[in-house]
PDB file of C-alpha atoms in Angstrom:
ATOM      1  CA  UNK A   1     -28.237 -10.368  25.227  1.00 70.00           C
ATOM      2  CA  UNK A   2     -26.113 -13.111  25.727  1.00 82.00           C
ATOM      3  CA  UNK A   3     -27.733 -16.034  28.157  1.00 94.00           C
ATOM      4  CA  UNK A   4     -24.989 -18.404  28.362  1.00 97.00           C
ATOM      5  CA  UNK A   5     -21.469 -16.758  28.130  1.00 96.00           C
ATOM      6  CA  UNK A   6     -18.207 -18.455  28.423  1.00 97.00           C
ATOM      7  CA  UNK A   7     -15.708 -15.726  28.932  1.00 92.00           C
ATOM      8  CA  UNK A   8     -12.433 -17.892  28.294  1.00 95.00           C
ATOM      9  CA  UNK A   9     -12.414 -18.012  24.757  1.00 95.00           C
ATOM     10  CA  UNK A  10      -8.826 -20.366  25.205  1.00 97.00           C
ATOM     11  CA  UNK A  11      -7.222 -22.924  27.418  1.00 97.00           C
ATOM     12  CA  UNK A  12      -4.072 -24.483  27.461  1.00 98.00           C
ATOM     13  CA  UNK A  13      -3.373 -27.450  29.360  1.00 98.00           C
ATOM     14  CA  UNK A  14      -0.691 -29.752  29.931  1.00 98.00           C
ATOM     15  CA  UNK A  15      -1.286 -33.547  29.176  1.00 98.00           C
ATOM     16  CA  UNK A  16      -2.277 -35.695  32.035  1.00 97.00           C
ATOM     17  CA  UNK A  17      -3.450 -32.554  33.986  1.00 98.00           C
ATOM     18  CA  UNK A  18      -6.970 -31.554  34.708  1.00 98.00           C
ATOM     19  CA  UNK A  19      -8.997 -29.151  32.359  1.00 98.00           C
ATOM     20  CA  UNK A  20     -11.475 -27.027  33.899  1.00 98.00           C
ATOM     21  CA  UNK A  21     -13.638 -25.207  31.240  1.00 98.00           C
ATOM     22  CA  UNK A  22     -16.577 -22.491  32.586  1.00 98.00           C
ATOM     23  CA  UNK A  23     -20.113 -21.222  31.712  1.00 98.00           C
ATOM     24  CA  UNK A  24     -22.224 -18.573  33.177  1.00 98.00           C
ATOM     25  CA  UNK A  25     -25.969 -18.348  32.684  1.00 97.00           C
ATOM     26  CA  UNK A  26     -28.270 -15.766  33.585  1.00 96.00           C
ATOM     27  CA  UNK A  27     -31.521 -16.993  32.596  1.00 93.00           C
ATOM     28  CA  UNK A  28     -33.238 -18.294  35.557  1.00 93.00           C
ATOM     29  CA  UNK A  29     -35.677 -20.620  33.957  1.00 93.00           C
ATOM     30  CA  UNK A  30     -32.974 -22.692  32.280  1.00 94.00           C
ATOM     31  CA  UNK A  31     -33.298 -26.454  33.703  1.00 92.00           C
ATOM     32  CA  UNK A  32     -30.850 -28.662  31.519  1.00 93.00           C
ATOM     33  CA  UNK A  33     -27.392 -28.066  31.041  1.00 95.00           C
ATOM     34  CA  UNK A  34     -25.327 -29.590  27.872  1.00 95.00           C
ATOM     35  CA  UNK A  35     -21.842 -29.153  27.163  1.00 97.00           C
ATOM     36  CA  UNK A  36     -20.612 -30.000  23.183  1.00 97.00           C
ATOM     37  CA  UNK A  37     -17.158 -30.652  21.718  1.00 97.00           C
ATOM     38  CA  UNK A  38     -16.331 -29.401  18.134  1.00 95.00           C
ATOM     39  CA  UNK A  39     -13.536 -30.640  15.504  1.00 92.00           C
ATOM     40  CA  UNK A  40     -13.122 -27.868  13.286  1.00 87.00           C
ATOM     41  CA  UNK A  41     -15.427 -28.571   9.885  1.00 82.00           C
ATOM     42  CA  UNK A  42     -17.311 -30.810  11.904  1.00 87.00           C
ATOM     43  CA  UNK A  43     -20.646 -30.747  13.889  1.00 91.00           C
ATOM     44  CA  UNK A  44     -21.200 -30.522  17.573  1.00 94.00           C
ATOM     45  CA  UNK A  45     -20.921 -33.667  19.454  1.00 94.00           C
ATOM     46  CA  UNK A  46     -22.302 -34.179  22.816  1.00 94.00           C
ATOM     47  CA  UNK A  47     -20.517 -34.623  25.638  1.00 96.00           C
ATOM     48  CA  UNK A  48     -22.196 -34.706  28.828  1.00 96.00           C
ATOM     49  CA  UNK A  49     -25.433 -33.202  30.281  1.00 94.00           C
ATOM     50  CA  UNK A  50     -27.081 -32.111  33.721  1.00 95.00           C
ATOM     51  CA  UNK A  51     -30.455 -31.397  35.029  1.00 93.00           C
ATOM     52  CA  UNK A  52     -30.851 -28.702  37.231  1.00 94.00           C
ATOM     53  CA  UNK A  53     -32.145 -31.107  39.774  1.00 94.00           C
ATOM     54  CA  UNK A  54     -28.667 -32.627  40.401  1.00 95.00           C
ATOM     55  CA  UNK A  55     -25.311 -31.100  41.160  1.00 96.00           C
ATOM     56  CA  UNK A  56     -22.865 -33.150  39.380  1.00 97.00           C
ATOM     57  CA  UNK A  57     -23.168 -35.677  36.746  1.00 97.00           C
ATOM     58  CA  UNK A  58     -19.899 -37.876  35.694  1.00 97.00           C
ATOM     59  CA  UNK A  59     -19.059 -40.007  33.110  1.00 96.00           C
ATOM     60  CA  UNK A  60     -15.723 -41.260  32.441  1.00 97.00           C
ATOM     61  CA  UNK A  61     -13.272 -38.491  32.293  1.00 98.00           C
ATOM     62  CA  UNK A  62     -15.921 -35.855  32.136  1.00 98.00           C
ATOM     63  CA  UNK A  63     -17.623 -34.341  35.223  1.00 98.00           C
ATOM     64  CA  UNK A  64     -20.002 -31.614  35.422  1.00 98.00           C
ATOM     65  CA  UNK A  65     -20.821 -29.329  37.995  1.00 98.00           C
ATOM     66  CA  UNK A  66     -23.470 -27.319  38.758  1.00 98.00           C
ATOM     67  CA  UNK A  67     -23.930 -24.231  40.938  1.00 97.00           C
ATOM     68  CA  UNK A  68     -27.559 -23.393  40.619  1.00 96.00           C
ATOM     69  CA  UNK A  69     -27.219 -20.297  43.024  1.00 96.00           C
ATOM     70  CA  UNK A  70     -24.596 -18.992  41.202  1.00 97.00           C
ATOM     71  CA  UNK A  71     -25.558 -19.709  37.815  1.00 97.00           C
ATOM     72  CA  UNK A  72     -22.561 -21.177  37.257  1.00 98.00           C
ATOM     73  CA  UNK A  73     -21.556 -24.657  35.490  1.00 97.00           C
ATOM     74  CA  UNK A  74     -17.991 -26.205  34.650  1.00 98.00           C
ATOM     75  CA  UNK A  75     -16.737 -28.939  32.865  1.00 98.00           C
ATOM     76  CA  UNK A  76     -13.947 -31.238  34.152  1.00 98.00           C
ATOM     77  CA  UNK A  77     -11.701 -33.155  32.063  1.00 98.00           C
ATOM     78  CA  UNK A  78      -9.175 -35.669  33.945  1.00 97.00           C
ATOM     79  CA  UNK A  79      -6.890 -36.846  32.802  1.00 98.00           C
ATOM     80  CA  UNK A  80      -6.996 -34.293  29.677  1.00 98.00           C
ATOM     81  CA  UNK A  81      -5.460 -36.391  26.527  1.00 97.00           C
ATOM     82  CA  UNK A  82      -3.928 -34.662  22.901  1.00 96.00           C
ATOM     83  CA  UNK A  83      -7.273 -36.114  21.354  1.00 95.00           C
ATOM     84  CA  UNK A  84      -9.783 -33.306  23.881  1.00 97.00           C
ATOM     85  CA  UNK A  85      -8.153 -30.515  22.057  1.00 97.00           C
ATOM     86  CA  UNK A  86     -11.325 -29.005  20.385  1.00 97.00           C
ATOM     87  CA  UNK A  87     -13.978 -25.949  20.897  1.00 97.00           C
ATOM     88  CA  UNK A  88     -15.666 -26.702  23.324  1.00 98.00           C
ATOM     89  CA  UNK A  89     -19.713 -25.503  24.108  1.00 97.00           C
ATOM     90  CA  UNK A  90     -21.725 -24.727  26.505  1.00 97.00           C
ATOM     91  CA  UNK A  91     -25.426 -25.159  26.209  1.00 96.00           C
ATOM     92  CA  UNK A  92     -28.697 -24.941  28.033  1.00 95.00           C
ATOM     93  CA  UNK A  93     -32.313 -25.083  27.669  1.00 92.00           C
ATOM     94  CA  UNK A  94     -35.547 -23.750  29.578  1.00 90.00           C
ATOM     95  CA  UNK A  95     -38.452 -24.969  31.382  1.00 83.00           C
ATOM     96  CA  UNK A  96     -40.917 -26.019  28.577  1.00 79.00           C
ATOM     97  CA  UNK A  97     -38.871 -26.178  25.400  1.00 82.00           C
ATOM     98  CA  UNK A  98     -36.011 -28.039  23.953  1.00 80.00           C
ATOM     99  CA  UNK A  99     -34.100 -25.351  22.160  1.00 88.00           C
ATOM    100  CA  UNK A 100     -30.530 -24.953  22.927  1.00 92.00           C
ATOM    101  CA  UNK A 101     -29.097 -21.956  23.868  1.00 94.00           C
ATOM    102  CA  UNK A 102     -25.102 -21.788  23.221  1.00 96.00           C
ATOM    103  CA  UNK A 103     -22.198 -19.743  24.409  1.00 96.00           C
ATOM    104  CA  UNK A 104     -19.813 -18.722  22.128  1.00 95.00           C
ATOM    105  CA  UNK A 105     -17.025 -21.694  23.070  1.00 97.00           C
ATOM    106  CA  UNK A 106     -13.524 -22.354  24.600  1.00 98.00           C
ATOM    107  CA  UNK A 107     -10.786 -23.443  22.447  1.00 97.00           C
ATOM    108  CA  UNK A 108      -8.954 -26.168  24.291  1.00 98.00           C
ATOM    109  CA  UNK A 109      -5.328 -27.302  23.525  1.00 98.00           C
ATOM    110  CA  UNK A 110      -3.642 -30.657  25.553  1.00 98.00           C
ATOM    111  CA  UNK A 111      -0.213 -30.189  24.452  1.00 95.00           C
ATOM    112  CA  UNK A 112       1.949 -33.125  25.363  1.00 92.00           C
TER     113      UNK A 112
ATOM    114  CA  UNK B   1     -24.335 -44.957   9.911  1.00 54.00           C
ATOM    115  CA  UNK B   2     -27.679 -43.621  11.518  1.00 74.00           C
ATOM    116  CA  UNK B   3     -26.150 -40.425  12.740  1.00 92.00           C
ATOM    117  CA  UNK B   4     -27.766 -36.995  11.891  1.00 96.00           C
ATOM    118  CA  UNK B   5     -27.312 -36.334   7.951  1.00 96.00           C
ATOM    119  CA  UNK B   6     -27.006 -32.985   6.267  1.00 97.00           C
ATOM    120  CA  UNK B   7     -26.351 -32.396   2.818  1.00 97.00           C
ATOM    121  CA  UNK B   8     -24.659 -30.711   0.935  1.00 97.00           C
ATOM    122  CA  UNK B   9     -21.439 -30.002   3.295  1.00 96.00           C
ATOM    123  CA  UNK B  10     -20.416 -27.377   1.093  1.00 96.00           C
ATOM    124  CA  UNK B  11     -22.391 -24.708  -1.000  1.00 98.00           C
ATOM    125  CA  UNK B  12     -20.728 -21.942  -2.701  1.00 98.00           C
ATOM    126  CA  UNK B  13     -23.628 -19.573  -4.388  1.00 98.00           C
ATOM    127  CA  UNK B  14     -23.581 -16.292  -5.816  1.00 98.00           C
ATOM    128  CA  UNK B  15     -25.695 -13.001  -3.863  1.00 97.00           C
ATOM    129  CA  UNK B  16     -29.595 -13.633  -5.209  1.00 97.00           C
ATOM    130  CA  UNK B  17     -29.198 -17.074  -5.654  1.00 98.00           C
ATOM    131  CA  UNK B  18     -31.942 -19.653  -3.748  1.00 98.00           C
ATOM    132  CA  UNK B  19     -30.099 -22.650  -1.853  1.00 98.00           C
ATOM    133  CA  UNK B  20     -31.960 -25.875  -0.259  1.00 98.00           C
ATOM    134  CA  UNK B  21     -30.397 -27.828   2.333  1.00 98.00           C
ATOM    135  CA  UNK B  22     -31.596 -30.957   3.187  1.00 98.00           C
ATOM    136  CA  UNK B  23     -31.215 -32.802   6.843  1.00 98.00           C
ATOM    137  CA  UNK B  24     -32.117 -36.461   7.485  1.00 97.00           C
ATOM    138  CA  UNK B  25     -32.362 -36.917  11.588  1.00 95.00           C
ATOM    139  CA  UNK B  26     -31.837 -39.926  13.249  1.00 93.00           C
ATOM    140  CA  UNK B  27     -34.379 -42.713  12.429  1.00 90.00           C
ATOM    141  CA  UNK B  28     -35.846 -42.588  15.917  1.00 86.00           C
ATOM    142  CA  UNK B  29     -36.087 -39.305  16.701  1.00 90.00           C
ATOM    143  CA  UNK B  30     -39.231 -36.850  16.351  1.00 90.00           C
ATOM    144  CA  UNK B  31     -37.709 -33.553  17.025  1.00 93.00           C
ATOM    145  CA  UNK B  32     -35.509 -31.964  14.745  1.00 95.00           C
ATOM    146  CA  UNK B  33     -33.455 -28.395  14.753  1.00 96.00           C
ATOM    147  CA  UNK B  34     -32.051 -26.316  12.920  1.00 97.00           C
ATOM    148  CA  UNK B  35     -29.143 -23.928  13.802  1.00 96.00           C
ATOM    149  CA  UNK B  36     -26.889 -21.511  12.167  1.00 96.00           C
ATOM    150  CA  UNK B  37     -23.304 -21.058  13.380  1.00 94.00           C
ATOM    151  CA  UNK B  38     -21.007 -18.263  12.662  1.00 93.00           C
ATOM    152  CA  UNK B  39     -17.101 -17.164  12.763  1.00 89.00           C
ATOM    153  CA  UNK B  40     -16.557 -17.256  17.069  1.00 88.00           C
ATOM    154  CA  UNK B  41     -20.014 -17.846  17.697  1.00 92.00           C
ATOM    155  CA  UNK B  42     -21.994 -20.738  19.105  1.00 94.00           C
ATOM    156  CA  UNK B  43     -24.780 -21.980  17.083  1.00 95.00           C
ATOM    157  CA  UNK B  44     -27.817 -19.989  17.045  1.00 95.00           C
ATOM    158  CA  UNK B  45     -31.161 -21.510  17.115  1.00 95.00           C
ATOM    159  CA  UNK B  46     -32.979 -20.951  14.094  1.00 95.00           C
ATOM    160  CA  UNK B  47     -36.361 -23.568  14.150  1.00 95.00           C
ATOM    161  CA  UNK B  48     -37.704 -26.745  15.247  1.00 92.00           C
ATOM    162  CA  UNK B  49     -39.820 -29.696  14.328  1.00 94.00           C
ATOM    163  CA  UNK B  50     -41.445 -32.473  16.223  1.00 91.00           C
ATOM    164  CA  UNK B  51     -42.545 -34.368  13.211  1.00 92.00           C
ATOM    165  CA  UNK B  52     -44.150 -32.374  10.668  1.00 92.00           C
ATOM    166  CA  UNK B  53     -45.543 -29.330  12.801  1.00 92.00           C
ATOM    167  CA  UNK B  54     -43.031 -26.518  12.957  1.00 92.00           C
ATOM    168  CA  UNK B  55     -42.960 -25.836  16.639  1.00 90.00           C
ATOM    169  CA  UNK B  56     -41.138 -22.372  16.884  1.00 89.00           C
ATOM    170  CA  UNK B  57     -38.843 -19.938  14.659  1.00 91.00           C
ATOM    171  CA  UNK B  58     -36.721 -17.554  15.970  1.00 91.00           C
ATOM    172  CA  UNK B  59     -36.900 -14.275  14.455  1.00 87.00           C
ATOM    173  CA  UNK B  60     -33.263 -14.659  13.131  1.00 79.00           C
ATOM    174  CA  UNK B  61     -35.431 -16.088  10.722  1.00 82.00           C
ATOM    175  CA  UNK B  62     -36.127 -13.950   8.070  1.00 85.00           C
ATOM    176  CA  UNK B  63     -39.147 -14.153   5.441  1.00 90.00           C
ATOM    177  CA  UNK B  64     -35.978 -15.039   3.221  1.00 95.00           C
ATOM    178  CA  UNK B  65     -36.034 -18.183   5.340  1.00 95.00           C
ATOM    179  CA  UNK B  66     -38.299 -21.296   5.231  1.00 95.00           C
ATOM    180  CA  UNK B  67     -37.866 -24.649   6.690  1.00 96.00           C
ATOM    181  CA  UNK B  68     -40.118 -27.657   5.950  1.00 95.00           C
ATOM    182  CA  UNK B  69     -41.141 -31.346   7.304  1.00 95.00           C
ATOM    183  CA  UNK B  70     -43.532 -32.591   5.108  1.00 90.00           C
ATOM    184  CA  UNK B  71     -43.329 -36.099   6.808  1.00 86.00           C
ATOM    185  CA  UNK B  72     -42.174 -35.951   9.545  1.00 84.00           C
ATOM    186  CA  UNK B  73     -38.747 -37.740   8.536  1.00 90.00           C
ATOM    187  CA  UNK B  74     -36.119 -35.088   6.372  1.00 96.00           C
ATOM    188  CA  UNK B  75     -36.106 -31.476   6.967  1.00 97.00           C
ATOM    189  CA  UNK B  76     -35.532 -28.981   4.192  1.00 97.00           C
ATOM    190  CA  UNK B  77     -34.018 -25.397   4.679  1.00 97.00           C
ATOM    191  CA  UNK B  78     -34.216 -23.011   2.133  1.00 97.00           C
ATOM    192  CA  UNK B  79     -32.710 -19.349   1.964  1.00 97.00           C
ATOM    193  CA  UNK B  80     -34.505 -17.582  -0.981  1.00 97.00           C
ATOM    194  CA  UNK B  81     -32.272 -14.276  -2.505  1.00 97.00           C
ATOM    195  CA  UNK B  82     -29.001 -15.213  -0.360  1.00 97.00           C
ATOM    196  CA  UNK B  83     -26.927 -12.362   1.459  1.00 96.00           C
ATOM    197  CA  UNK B  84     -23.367 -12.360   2.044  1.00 96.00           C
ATOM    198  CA  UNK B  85     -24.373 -11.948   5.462  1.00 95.00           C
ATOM    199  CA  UNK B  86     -26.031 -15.511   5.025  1.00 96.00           C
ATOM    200  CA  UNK B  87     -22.806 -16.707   4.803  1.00 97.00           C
ATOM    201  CA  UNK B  88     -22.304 -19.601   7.837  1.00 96.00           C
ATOM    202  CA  UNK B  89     -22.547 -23.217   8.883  1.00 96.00           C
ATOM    203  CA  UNK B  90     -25.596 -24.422   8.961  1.00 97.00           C
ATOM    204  CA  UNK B  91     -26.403 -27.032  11.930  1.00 97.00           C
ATOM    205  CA  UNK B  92     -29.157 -29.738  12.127  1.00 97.00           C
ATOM    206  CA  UNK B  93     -29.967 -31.631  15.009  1.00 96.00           C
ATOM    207  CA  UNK B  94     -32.298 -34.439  16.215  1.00 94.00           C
ATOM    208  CA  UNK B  95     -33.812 -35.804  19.397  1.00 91.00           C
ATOM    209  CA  UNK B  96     -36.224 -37.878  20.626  1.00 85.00           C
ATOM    210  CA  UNK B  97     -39.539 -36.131  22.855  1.00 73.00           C
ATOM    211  CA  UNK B  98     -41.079 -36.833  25.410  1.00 60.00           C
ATOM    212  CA  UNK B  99     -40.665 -34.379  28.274  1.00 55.00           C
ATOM    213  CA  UNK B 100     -37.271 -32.470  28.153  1.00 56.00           C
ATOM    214  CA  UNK B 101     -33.860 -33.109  29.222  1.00 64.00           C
ATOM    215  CA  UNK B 102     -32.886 -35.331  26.257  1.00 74.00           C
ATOM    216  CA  UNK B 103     -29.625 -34.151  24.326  1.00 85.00           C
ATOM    217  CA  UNK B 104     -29.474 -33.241  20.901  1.00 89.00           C
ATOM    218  CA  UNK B 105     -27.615 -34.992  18.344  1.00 92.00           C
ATOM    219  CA  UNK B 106     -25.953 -32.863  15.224  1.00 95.00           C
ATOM    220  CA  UNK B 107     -25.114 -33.307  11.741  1.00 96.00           C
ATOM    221  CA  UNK B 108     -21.806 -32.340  10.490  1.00 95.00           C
ATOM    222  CA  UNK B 109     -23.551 -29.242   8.877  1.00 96.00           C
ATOM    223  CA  UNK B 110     -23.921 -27.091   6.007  1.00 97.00           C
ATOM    224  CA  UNK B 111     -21.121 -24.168   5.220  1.00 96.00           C
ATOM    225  CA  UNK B 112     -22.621 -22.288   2.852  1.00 97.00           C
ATOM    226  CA  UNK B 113     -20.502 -18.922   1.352  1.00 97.00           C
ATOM    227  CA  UNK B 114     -22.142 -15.903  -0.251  1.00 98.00           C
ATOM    228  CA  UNK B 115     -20.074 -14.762  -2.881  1.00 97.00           C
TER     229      UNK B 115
END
């Protein structure tokens, strides 16, 4: 069964306008929320993170939000730029153990 | 460069044929993963490490499947009698412990094809 989903499996946004990218969750003893960015031929890299303690963590152009009630998590990218354009991952981890759990990814495209 | 290392990036190997991957983590870091990634998939957790003790396996983990730490530092995986179905990118990863909540770093990975 499939944890973490991310049912938009594509997103196209303009350049210079905000990209909103969603996960669902339906395990309820998941505490730590990750989201990844992936270059084709490449490995993950992390992007931002959240503990299930908090409701929002931002970091530059990156926020995350958290809806605990909901199970629910996005990602916010403002202003997007040409260079965000990647697959983008979802991620979270339970109570009591560090392994990730993944969804299966949004392809992003900032066209200009 | 003291990223997450994985070697080889590419493996082409014929069906019955044993591959060995090797990962070197991030100096600092005690914890290290491995993952396995396929076509429109996210990676799938496959093992972990915190130094030499192998801490869990999933059960996507065959008996075809064995992953080592003899030290504590580099991790080896090694897929004995490949599959075509073996065929995917495989992920390493490495963090530091000490309670959770501390991100993951990955390599660029392993693609390995089953021909």
């Amino acid at each position: 069964d499939q944890q973490v989903k991310q049912n938009s499996p594509s997103l196209s946004v303009q350049e210079g306008r905000i990209s909103i990218l969603n996960c669902d969750y339906t395990n309820s003893m998941f505490d730590y929320f990750l989201w990844y960015k992936k270059y084709p031929a490449e490995g993950p890299t992390f992007l931002i993170s959240i503990s299930s303690i908090k409701d929002k963590n931002e970091d530059g152009r990156f926020t995350v939000f958290l809806n605990k009630s909901a199970k629910h998590l996005s990602l916010h990218i403002v202003p997007s730029q040409p260079g965000d354009s990647a697959v983008y991952f979802c991620a979270a981890s339970a109570i009591g153990t560090d392994k990730l759990i993944f969804g299966t990814g949004t392809r992003l495209q900032v066209f200009p | 460069d003291t990223g997450v290392s994985q070697d080889p990036r590419h493996k082409i190997t014929k069906r019955g044929q044993n591959v060995t991957f090797r990962c070197d983590p991030i100096s600092e870091h005690n914890r290290l993963y491995w993952y396995r990634q396929t076509l429109g998939q996210g990676p799938e957790f496959l093992t972990y490490f915190q130094n030499e003790a192998q801490l869990e396996k999933s059960r996507l983990l065959s008996n075809r499947f064995s992953a080592e730490r003899p030290k504590g530092s580099f991790s080896t995986l090694e897929i004995q009698r490949t599959e075509q179905g073996d065929s995917a990118m495989y992920l390493c990863a490495s963090s530091r412990s000490g309670g959770s909540n501390t991100e993951a770093f990955f390599g660029q990975g392993t693609r390995l094809t089953v021909v």
